[in-house]
């Protein structure tokens, strides 16, 4: 099992450019999440999905969109990147039972210049 | 939504000492409290968790205690080793997501000096 895999690992964008981050999991998890991690801010939830075809907003959703067309994939899109979106992005997944372990991807370091 | 406060933000100890990190939460209905460890440049990984029906859980050198009345829980690491150096995050379920997501504390950077 590969677990949770994110692509790409690093990316530099110019302000106004768009990009999509891909998260794939092979553990048959129902739930998937996108977090951003900034120094001193911990992990903040951007969007999440409780199943194929469903998405919901987290704590900091503005400027991001997501899609869950297949159970194993969760895509995070930035339509018009801003310097404030410079961050490390983590995808995670878990089973649907409340209180189960969330498995994280290795992270994507995004810099917007 | 759930508010999780974590203290201290940094903690320096000598190898062999104990380390304690504390978190408070706001939603009295929360019933699951995990702790994640993130080594430098790596992904967060679950190290221990506790549910509200128990007050303490141990796993070798780490333990977590829960006080539901006071709404706080703590991570205890005994006989610290340099490889314990990392950032530790506590978390609690978010009520406005039907408890299907977690709110994380801001993290504690633990440095264990040899």
PDB file of C-alpha atoms in Angstrom:
ATOM      1  CA  UNK A   1       0.000   0.000   0.000  1.00  0.00           C
ATOM      2  CA  UNK A   2       1.239   3.450  -0.890  1.00  0.00           C
ATOM      3  CA  UNK A   3      -1.109   5.108   1.630  1.00  0.00           C
ATOM      4  CA  UNK A   4      -1.788   8.751   0.794  1.00  0.00           C
ATOM      5  CA  UNK A   5       0.159  10.236  -2.099  1.00  0.00           C
ATOM      6  CA  UNK A   6       0.254  13.897  -3.103  1.00  0.00           C
ATOM      7  CA  UNK A   7       1.490  15.396  -6.348  1.00  0.00           C
ATOM      8  CA  UNK A   8       3.412  17.558  -6.895  1.00  0.00           C
ATOM      9  CA  UNK A   9       5.809  17.768  -3.927  1.00  0.00           C
ATOM     10  CA  UNK A  10       6.990  21.279  -4.750  1.00  0.00           C
ATOM     11  CA  UNK A  11       5.664  24.057  -6.955  1.00  0.00           C
ATOM     12  CA  UNK A  12       6.353  27.726  -7.578  1.00  0.00           C
ATOM     13  CA  UNK A  13       3.531  29.783  -9.063  1.00  0.00           C
ATOM     14  CA  UNK A  14       3.263  33.362 -10.200  1.00  0.00           C
ATOM     15  CA  UNK A  15       0.460  35.468  -8.781  1.00  0.00           C
ATOM     16  CA  UNK A  16      -2.709  34.890 -10.783  1.00  0.00           C
ATOM     17  CA  UNK A  17      -1.720  31.452 -12.110  1.00  0.00           C
ATOM     18  CA  UNK A  18      -3.844  28.405 -11.459  1.00  0.00           C
ATOM     19  CA  UNK A  19      -2.944  24.885 -10.441  1.00  0.00           C
ATOM     20  CA  UNK A  20      -4.393  21.650  -9.136  1.00  0.00           C
ATOM     21  CA  UNK A  21      -2.980  19.507  -6.358  1.00  0.00           C
ATOM     22  CA  UNK A  22      -3.803  15.829  -6.550  1.00  0.00           C
ATOM     23  CA  UNK A  23      -4.305  13.517  -3.591  1.00  0.00           C
ATOM     24  CA  UNK A  24      -4.708   9.782  -4.024  1.00  0.00           C
ATOM     25  CA  UNK A  25      -5.318   7.132  -1.353  1.00  0.00           C
ATOM     26  CA  UNK A  26      -5.420   3.360  -1.695  1.00  0.00           C
ATOM     27  CA  UNK A  27      -6.896   2.504   1.708  1.00  0.00           C
ATOM     28  CA  UNK A  28     -10.563   2.667   0.640  1.00  0.00           C
ATOM     29  CA  UNK A  29     -11.162   5.572   3.026  1.00  0.00           C
ATOM     30  CA  UNK A  30     -14.456   7.399   2.806  1.00  0.00           C
ATOM     31  CA  UNK A  31     -13.235  10.702   4.229  1.00  0.00           C
ATOM     32  CA  UNK A  32     -10.599  12.941   2.681  1.00  0.00           C
ATOM     33  CA  UNK A  33      -9.274  16.334   3.756  1.00  0.00           C
ATOM     34  CA  UNK A  34      -7.078  19.187   2.617  1.00  0.00           C
ATOM     35  CA  UNK A  35      -5.132  21.152   5.244  1.00  0.00           C
ATOM     36  CA  UNK A  36      -2.671  23.989   4.981  1.00  0.00           C
ATOM     37  CA  UNK A  37       0.193  24.409   7.418  1.00  0.00           C
ATOM     38  CA  UNK A  38       1.734  27.777   8.136  1.00  0.00           C
ATOM     39  CA  UNK A  39       4.360  28.605  10.809  1.00  0.00           C
ATOM     40  CA  UNK A  40       2.744  29.059  14.206  1.00  0.00           C
ATOM     41  CA  UNK A  41      -0.738  28.315  12.850  1.00  0.00           C
ATOM     42  CA  UNK A  42      -0.934  24.560  13.077  1.00  0.00           C
ATOM     43  CA  UNK A  43      -2.982  22.622  10.539  1.00  0.00           C
ATOM     44  CA  UNK A  44      -6.048  24.428   9.230  1.00  0.00           C
ATOM     45  CA  UNK A  45      -8.774  22.643   7.334  1.00  0.00           C
ATOM     46  CA  UNK A  46      -9.487  24.022   3.855  1.00  0.00           C
ATOM     47  CA  UNK A  47     -12.111  21.631   2.469  1.00  0.00           C
ATOM     48  CA  UNK A  48     -13.138  18.071   3.126  1.00  0.00           C
ATOM     49  CA  UNK A  49     -15.189  15.265   1.647  1.00  0.00           C
ATOM     50  CA  UNK A  50     -17.193  12.558   3.374  1.00  0.00           C
ATOM     51  CA  UNK A  51     -17.698  10.519   0.223  1.00  0.00           C
ATOM     52  CA  UNK A  52     -17.468  10.360  -3.546  1.00  0.00           C
ATOM     53  CA  UNK A  53     -19.242  13.298  -5.139  1.00  0.00           C
ATOM     54  CA  UNK A  54     -19.537  15.333  -1.904  1.00  0.00           C
ATOM     55  CA  UNK A  55     -17.432  18.212  -0.613  1.00  0.00           C
ATOM     56  CA  UNK A  56     -17.740  20.748   2.203  1.00  0.00           C
ATOM     57  CA  UNK A  57     -15.983  23.879   3.407  1.00  0.00           C
ATOM     58  CA  UNK A  58     -13.558  23.845   6.295  1.00  0.00           C
ATOM     59  CA  UNK A  59     -12.064  26.684   8.317  1.00  0.00           C
ATOM     60  CA  UNK A  60     -10.216  28.518   5.507  1.00  0.00           C
ATOM     61  CA  UNK A  61     -11.935  27.703   2.160  1.00  0.00           C
ATOM     62  CA  UNK A  62     -11.647  31.057   0.383  1.00  0.00           C
ATOM     63  CA  UNK A  63      -9.580  30.967  -2.801  1.00  0.00           C
ATOM     64  CA  UNK A  64      -9.749  27.172  -3.119  1.00  0.00           C
ATOM     65  CA  UNK A  65     -12.035  24.666  -4.807  1.00  0.00           C
ATOM     66  CA  UNK A  66     -12.137  20.897  -4.544  1.00  0.00           C
ATOM     67  CA  UNK A  67     -13.584  17.912  -6.326  1.00  0.00           C
ATOM     68  CA  UNK A  68     -14.055  14.249  -5.398  1.00  0.00           C
ATOM     69  CA  UNK A  69     -15.100  12.516  -8.595  1.00  0.00           C
ATOM     70  CA  UNK A  70     -13.594   9.196  -7.523  1.00  0.00           C
ATOM     71  CA  UNK A  71     -13.453   7.764  -4.019  1.00  0.00           C
ATOM     72  CA  UNK A  72      -9.686   7.443  -4.077  1.00  0.00           C
ATOM     73  CA  UNK A  73      -8.906  10.955  -5.362  1.00  0.00           C
ATOM     74  CA  UNK A  74      -9.388  14.421  -3.891  1.00  0.00           C
ATOM     75  CA  UNK A  75      -8.292  17.435  -5.939  1.00  0.00           C
ATOM     76  CA  UNK A  76      -7.515  20.892  -4.593  1.00  0.00           C
ATOM     77  CA  UNK A  77      -7.623  23.769  -7.060  1.00  0.00           C
ATOM     78  CA  UNK A  78      -6.299  27.296  -6.888  1.00  0.00           C
ATOM     79  CA  UNK A  79      -7.958  29.353  -9.625  1.00  0.00           C
ATOM     80  CA  UNK A  80      -5.917  32.539  -9.184  1.00  0.00           C
ATOM     81  CA  UNK A  81      -2.984  32.071  -6.836  1.00  0.00           C
ATOM     82  CA  UNK A  82      -2.076  34.780  -4.333  1.00  0.00           C
ATOM     83  CA  UNK A  83       1.068  35.179  -2.194  1.00  0.00           C
ATOM     84  CA  UNK A  84      -1.098  34.512   0.885  1.00  0.00           C
ATOM     85  CA  UNK A  85      -1.545  30.964  -0.419  1.00  0.00           C
ATOM     86  CA  UNK A  86       2.160  30.236  -0.008  1.00  0.00           C
ATOM     87  CA  UNK A  87       2.063  27.304   2.392  1.00  0.00           C
ATOM     88  CA  UNK A  88       2.596  23.594   2.851  1.00  0.00           C
ATOM     89  CA  UNK A  89      -0.504  21.659   1.867  1.00  0.00           C
ATOM     90  CA  UNK A  90      -1.354  18.289   3.362  1.00  0.00           C
ATOM     91  CA  UNK A  91      -3.971  15.862   2.206  1.00  0.00           C
ATOM     92  CA  UNK A  92      -5.317  13.272   4.632  1.00  0.00           C
ATOM     93  CA  UNK A  93      -7.841  10.458   4.638  1.00  0.00           C
ATOM     94  CA  UNK A  94      -9.647   8.309   7.180  1.00  0.00           C
ATOM     95  CA  UNK A  95     -12.456   5.808   7.604  1.00  0.00           C
ATOM     96  CA  UNK A  96     -15.902   7.228   8.287  1.00  0.00           C
ATOM     97  CA  UNK A  97     -16.215   6.072  11.877  1.00  0.00           C
ATOM     98  CA  UNK A  98     -15.804   8.988  14.248  1.00  0.00           C
ATOM     99  CA  UNK A  99     -12.514   8.933  16.012  1.00  0.00           C
ATOM    100  CA  UNK A 100     -10.357   6.993  13.576  1.00  0.00           C
ATOM    101  CA  UNK A 101      -6.806   7.764  12.558  1.00  0.00           C
ATOM    102  CA  UNK A 102      -6.212  10.290   9.808  1.00  0.00           C
ATOM    103  CA  UNK A 103      -3.361   9.321   7.461  1.00  0.00           C
ATOM    104  CA  UNK A 104      -1.481  12.202   5.893  1.00  0.00           C
ATOM    105  CA  UNK A 105       0.266  12.586   2.575  1.00  0.00           C
ATOM    106  CA  UNK A 106       3.853  13.799   2.410  1.00  0.00           C
ATOM    107  CA  UNK A 107       2.864  17.399   1.729  1.00  0.00           C
ATOM    108  CA  UNK A 108       3.171  19.886  -1.127  1.00  0.00           C
ATOM    109  CA  UNK A 109       5.267  22.986  -0.641  1.00  0.00           C
ATOM    110  CA  UNK A 110       3.721  25.786  -2.704  1.00  0.00           C
ATOM    111  CA  UNK A 111       5.310  29.186  -3.176  1.00  0.00           C
ATOM    112  CA  UNK A 112       3.403  31.990  -4.884  1.00  0.00           C
ATOM    113  CA  UNK A 113       5.581  34.867  -6.053  1.00  0.00           C
TER     114      UNK A 113
ATOM    115  CA  UNK B   1     -16.856  25.555  16.166  1.00  0.00           C
ATOM    116  CA  UNK B   2     -14.346  23.737  18.330  1.00  0.00           C
ATOM    117  CA  UNK B   3     -11.537  25.848  19.756  1.00  0.00           C
ATOM    118  CA  UNK B   4      -8.350  23.995  20.700  1.00  0.00           C
ATOM    119  CA  UNK B   5      -5.651  25.801  22.665  1.00  0.00           C
ATOM    120  CA  UNK B   6      -2.218  24.186  23.024  1.00  0.00           C
ATOM    121  CA  UNK B   7       0.624  25.101  25.394  1.00  0.00           C
ATOM    122  CA  UNK B   8       3.519  25.617  25.415  1.00  0.00           C
ATOM    123  CA  UNK B   9       4.445  26.584  21.866  1.00  0.00           C
ATOM    124  CA  UNK B  10       8.053  25.502  22.454  1.00  0.00           C
ATOM    125  CA  UNK B  11       9.553  23.166  25.025  1.00  0.00           C
ATOM    126  CA  UNK B  12      13.221  22.402  25.599  1.00  0.00           C
ATOM    127  CA  UNK B  13      14.271  19.518  27.848  1.00  0.00           C
ATOM    128  CA  UNK B  14      17.377  17.509  28.595  1.00  0.00           C
ATOM    129  CA  UNK B  15      17.542  13.902  27.472  1.00  0.00           C
ATOM    130  CA  UNK B  16      15.971  11.707  30.129  1.00  0.00           C
ATOM    131  CA  UNK B  17      13.651  14.406  31.463  1.00  0.00           C
ATOM    132  CA  UNK B  18       9.882  14.302  31.134  1.00  0.00           C
ATOM    133  CA  UNK B  19       7.860  16.568  28.846  1.00  0.00           C
ATOM    134  CA  UNK B  20       4.230  17.596  29.223  1.00  0.00           C
ATOM    135  CA  UNK B  21       2.094  19.344  26.614  1.00  0.00           C
ATOM    136  CA  UNK B  22      -1.413  20.556  27.458  1.00  0.00           C
ATOM    137  CA  UNK B  23      -4.482  21.262  25.359  1.00  0.00           C
ATOM    138  CA  UNK B  24      -7.897  22.665  26.179  1.00  0.00           C
ATOM    139  CA  UNK B  25     -11.043  22.336  24.099  1.00  0.00           C
ATOM    140  CA  UNK B  26     -14.381  24.084  24.107  1.00  0.00           C
ATOM    141  CA  UNK B  27     -17.061  21.600  22.980  1.00  0.00           C
ATOM    142  CA  UNK B  28     -18.203  19.418  25.878  1.00  0.00           C
ATOM    143  CA  UNK B  29     -19.625  16.876  23.405  1.00  0.00           C
ATOM    144  CA  UNK B  30     -16.194  16.093  21.915  1.00  0.00           C
ATOM    145  CA  UNK B  31     -15.225  12.490  22.624  1.00  0.00           C
ATOM    146  CA  UNK B  32     -12.000  11.759  20.734  1.00  0.00           C
ATOM    147  CA  UNK B  33      -8.613  13.409  21.299  1.00  0.00           C
ATOM    148  CA  UNK B  34      -5.625  12.391  19.164  1.00  0.00           C
ATOM    149  CA  UNK B  35      -2.014  13.505  19.290  1.00  0.00           C
ATOM    150  CA  UNK B  36       0.108  13.757  16.154  1.00  0.00           C
ATOM    151  CA  UNK B  37       3.885  13.984  15.862  1.00  0.00           C
ATOM    152  CA  UNK B  38       5.529  15.763  12.940  1.00  0.00           C
ATOM    153  CA  UNK B  39       9.270  15.430  12.453  1.00  0.00           C
ATOM    154  CA  UNK B  40      11.055  18.117  10.491  1.00  0.00           C
ATOM    155  CA  UNK B  41      10.063  17.983   6.828  1.00  0.00           C
ATOM    156  CA  UNK B  42       7.797  14.974   7.350  1.00  0.00           C
ATOM    157  CA  UNK B  43       4.074  14.344   7.495  1.00  0.00           C
ATOM    158  CA  UNK B  44       2.077  14.351  10.767  1.00  0.00           C
ATOM    159  CA  UNK B  45       1.584  10.867  12.201  1.00  0.00           C
ATOM    160  CA  UNK B  46      -0.723   9.665  14.961  1.00  0.00           C
ATOM    161  CA  UNK B  47       1.156   8.629  18.096  1.00  0.00           C
ATOM    162  CA  UNK B  48      -1.640   8.148  20.629  1.00  0.00           C
ATOM    163  CA  UNK B  49      -5.292   8.977  21.110  1.00  0.00           C
ATOM    164  CA  UNK B  50      -7.856   8.844  23.891  1.00  0.00           C
ATOM    165  CA  UNK B  51     -11.618   8.596  23.987  1.00  0.00           C
ATOM    166  CA  UNK B  52     -13.846  10.244  26.530  1.00  0.00           C
ATOM    167  CA  UNK B  53     -14.768   7.012  28.285  1.00  0.00           C
ATOM    168  CA  UNK B  54     -11.261   6.689  29.772  1.00  0.00           C
ATOM    169  CA  UNK B  55      -9.131   9.075  31.795  1.00  0.00           C
ATOM    170  CA  UNK B  56      -5.659   7.862  30.841  1.00  0.00           C
ATOM    171  CA  UNK B  57      -3.956   5.793  28.172  1.00  0.00           C
ATOM    172  CA  UNK B  58      -0.323   4.681  28.011  1.00  0.00           C
ATOM    173  CA  UNK B  59       1.907   3.358  25.258  1.00  0.00           C
ATOM    174  CA  UNK B  60       5.459   2.725  26.414  1.00  0.00           C
ATOM    175  CA  UNK B  61       7.012   6.139  27.150  1.00  0.00           C
ATOM    176  CA  UNK B  62       4.017   8.215  26.117  1.00  0.00           C
ATOM    177  CA  UNK B  63       0.712   8.708  27.883  1.00  0.00           C
ATOM    178  CA  UNK B  64      -2.323  10.903  27.467  1.00  0.00           C
ATOM    179  CA  UNK B  65      -4.642  12.047  30.244  1.00  0.00           C
ATOM    180  CA  UNK B  66      -8.111  13.500  29.856  1.00  0.00           C
ATOM    181  CA  UNK B  67     -10.114  15.660  32.237  1.00  0.00           C
ATOM    182  CA  UNK B  68     -13.594  16.018  30.756  1.00  0.00           C
ATOM    183  CA  UNK B  69     -14.858  18.233  33.533  1.00  0.00           C
ATOM    184  CA  UNK B  70     -12.131  20.792  32.970  1.00  0.00           C
ATOM    185  CA  UNK B  71     -12.076  20.122  29.198  1.00  0.00           C
ATOM    186  CA  UNK B  72      -8.372  19.567  28.918  1.00  0.00           C
ATOM    187  CA  UNK B  73      -6.056  16.745  27.907  1.00  0.00           C
ATOM    188  CA  UNK B  74      -2.311  16.340  28.125  1.00  0.00           C
ATOM    189  CA  UNK B  75       0.509  14.426  26.470  1.00  0.00           C
ATOM    190  CA  UNK B  76       3.214  13.065  28.737  1.00  0.00           C
ATOM    191  CA  UNK B  77       6.544  11.807  27.426  1.00  0.00           C
ATOM    192  CA  UNK B  78       8.881  10.188  29.945  1.00  0.00           C
ATOM    193  CA  UNK B  79      12.605   9.474  29.595  1.00  0.00           C
ATOM    194  CA  UNK B  80      12.823  11.758  26.571  1.00  0.00           C
ATOM    195  CA  UNK B  81      15.290  10.925  23.801  1.00  0.00           C
ATOM    196  CA  UNK B  82      16.715  13.107  21.002  1.00  0.00           C
ATOM    197  CA  UNK B  83      14.469  11.308  18.500  1.00  0.00           C
ATOM    198  CA  UNK B  84      11.445  12.683  20.376  1.00  0.00           C
ATOM    199  CA  UNK B  85      12.388  16.127  19.013  1.00  0.00           C
ATOM    200  CA  UNK B  86       9.500  17.152  16.751  1.00  0.00           C
ATOM    201  CA  UNK B  87       6.362  19.259  16.605  1.00  0.00           C
ATOM    202  CA  UNK B  88       3.403  17.744  18.459  1.00  0.00           C
ATOM    203  CA  UNK B  89      -0.211  18.601  17.652  1.00  0.00           C
ATOM    204  CA  UNK B  90      -3.308  17.884  19.692  1.00  0.00           C
ATOM    205  CA  UNK B  91      -6.735  17.797  18.043  1.00  0.00           C
ATOM    206  CA  UNK B  92     -10.429  17.511  18.790  1.00  0.00           C
ATOM    207  CA  UNK B  93     -13.492  16.852  16.581  1.00  0.00           C
ATOM    208  CA  UNK B  94     -15.195  19.851  14.930  1.00  0.00           C
ATOM    209  CA  UNK B  95     -18.889  19.960  15.859  1.00  0.00           C
ATOM    210  CA  UNK B  96     -19.863  21.996  12.796  1.00  0.00           C
ATOM    211  CA  UNK B  97     -18.737  19.145  10.547  1.00  0.00           C
ATOM    212  CA  UNK B  98     -20.780  16.551  12.404  1.00  0.00           C
ATOM    213  CA  UNK B  99     -17.553  15.672  14.221  1.00  0.00           C
ATOM    214  CA  UNK B 100     -16.175  14.174  10.997  1.00  0.00           C
ATOM    215  CA  UNK B 101     -13.163  16.501  10.892  1.00  0.00           C
ATOM    216  CA  UNK B 102     -10.547  17.616  13.410  1.00  0.00           C
ATOM    217  CA  UNK B 103      -9.484  21.007  14.718  1.00  0.00           C
ATOM    218  CA  UNK B 104      -5.781  21.037  15.508  1.00  0.00           C
ATOM    219  CA  UNK B 105      -3.900  23.014  18.118  1.00  0.00           C
ATOM    220  CA  UNK B 106      -1.119  25.288  16.877  1.00  0.00           C
ATOM    221  CA  UNK B 107       1.576  22.817  17.833  1.00  0.00           C
ATOM    222  CA  UNK B 108       4.396  22.447  20.344  1.00  0.00           C
ATOM    223  CA  UNK B 109       7.990  22.263  19.168  1.00  0.00           C
ATOM    224  CA  UNK B 110       9.792  19.860  21.494  1.00  0.00           C
ATOM    225  CA  UNK B 111      13.595  19.948  21.522  1.00  0.00           C
ATOM    226  CA  UNK B 112      15.416  17.229  23.435  1.00  0.00           C
ATOM    227  CA  UNK B 113      19.064  18.018  24.025  1.00  0.00           C
ATOM    228  CA  UNK B 114      21.569  15.177  24.525  1.00  0.00           C
TER     229      UNK B 114
END
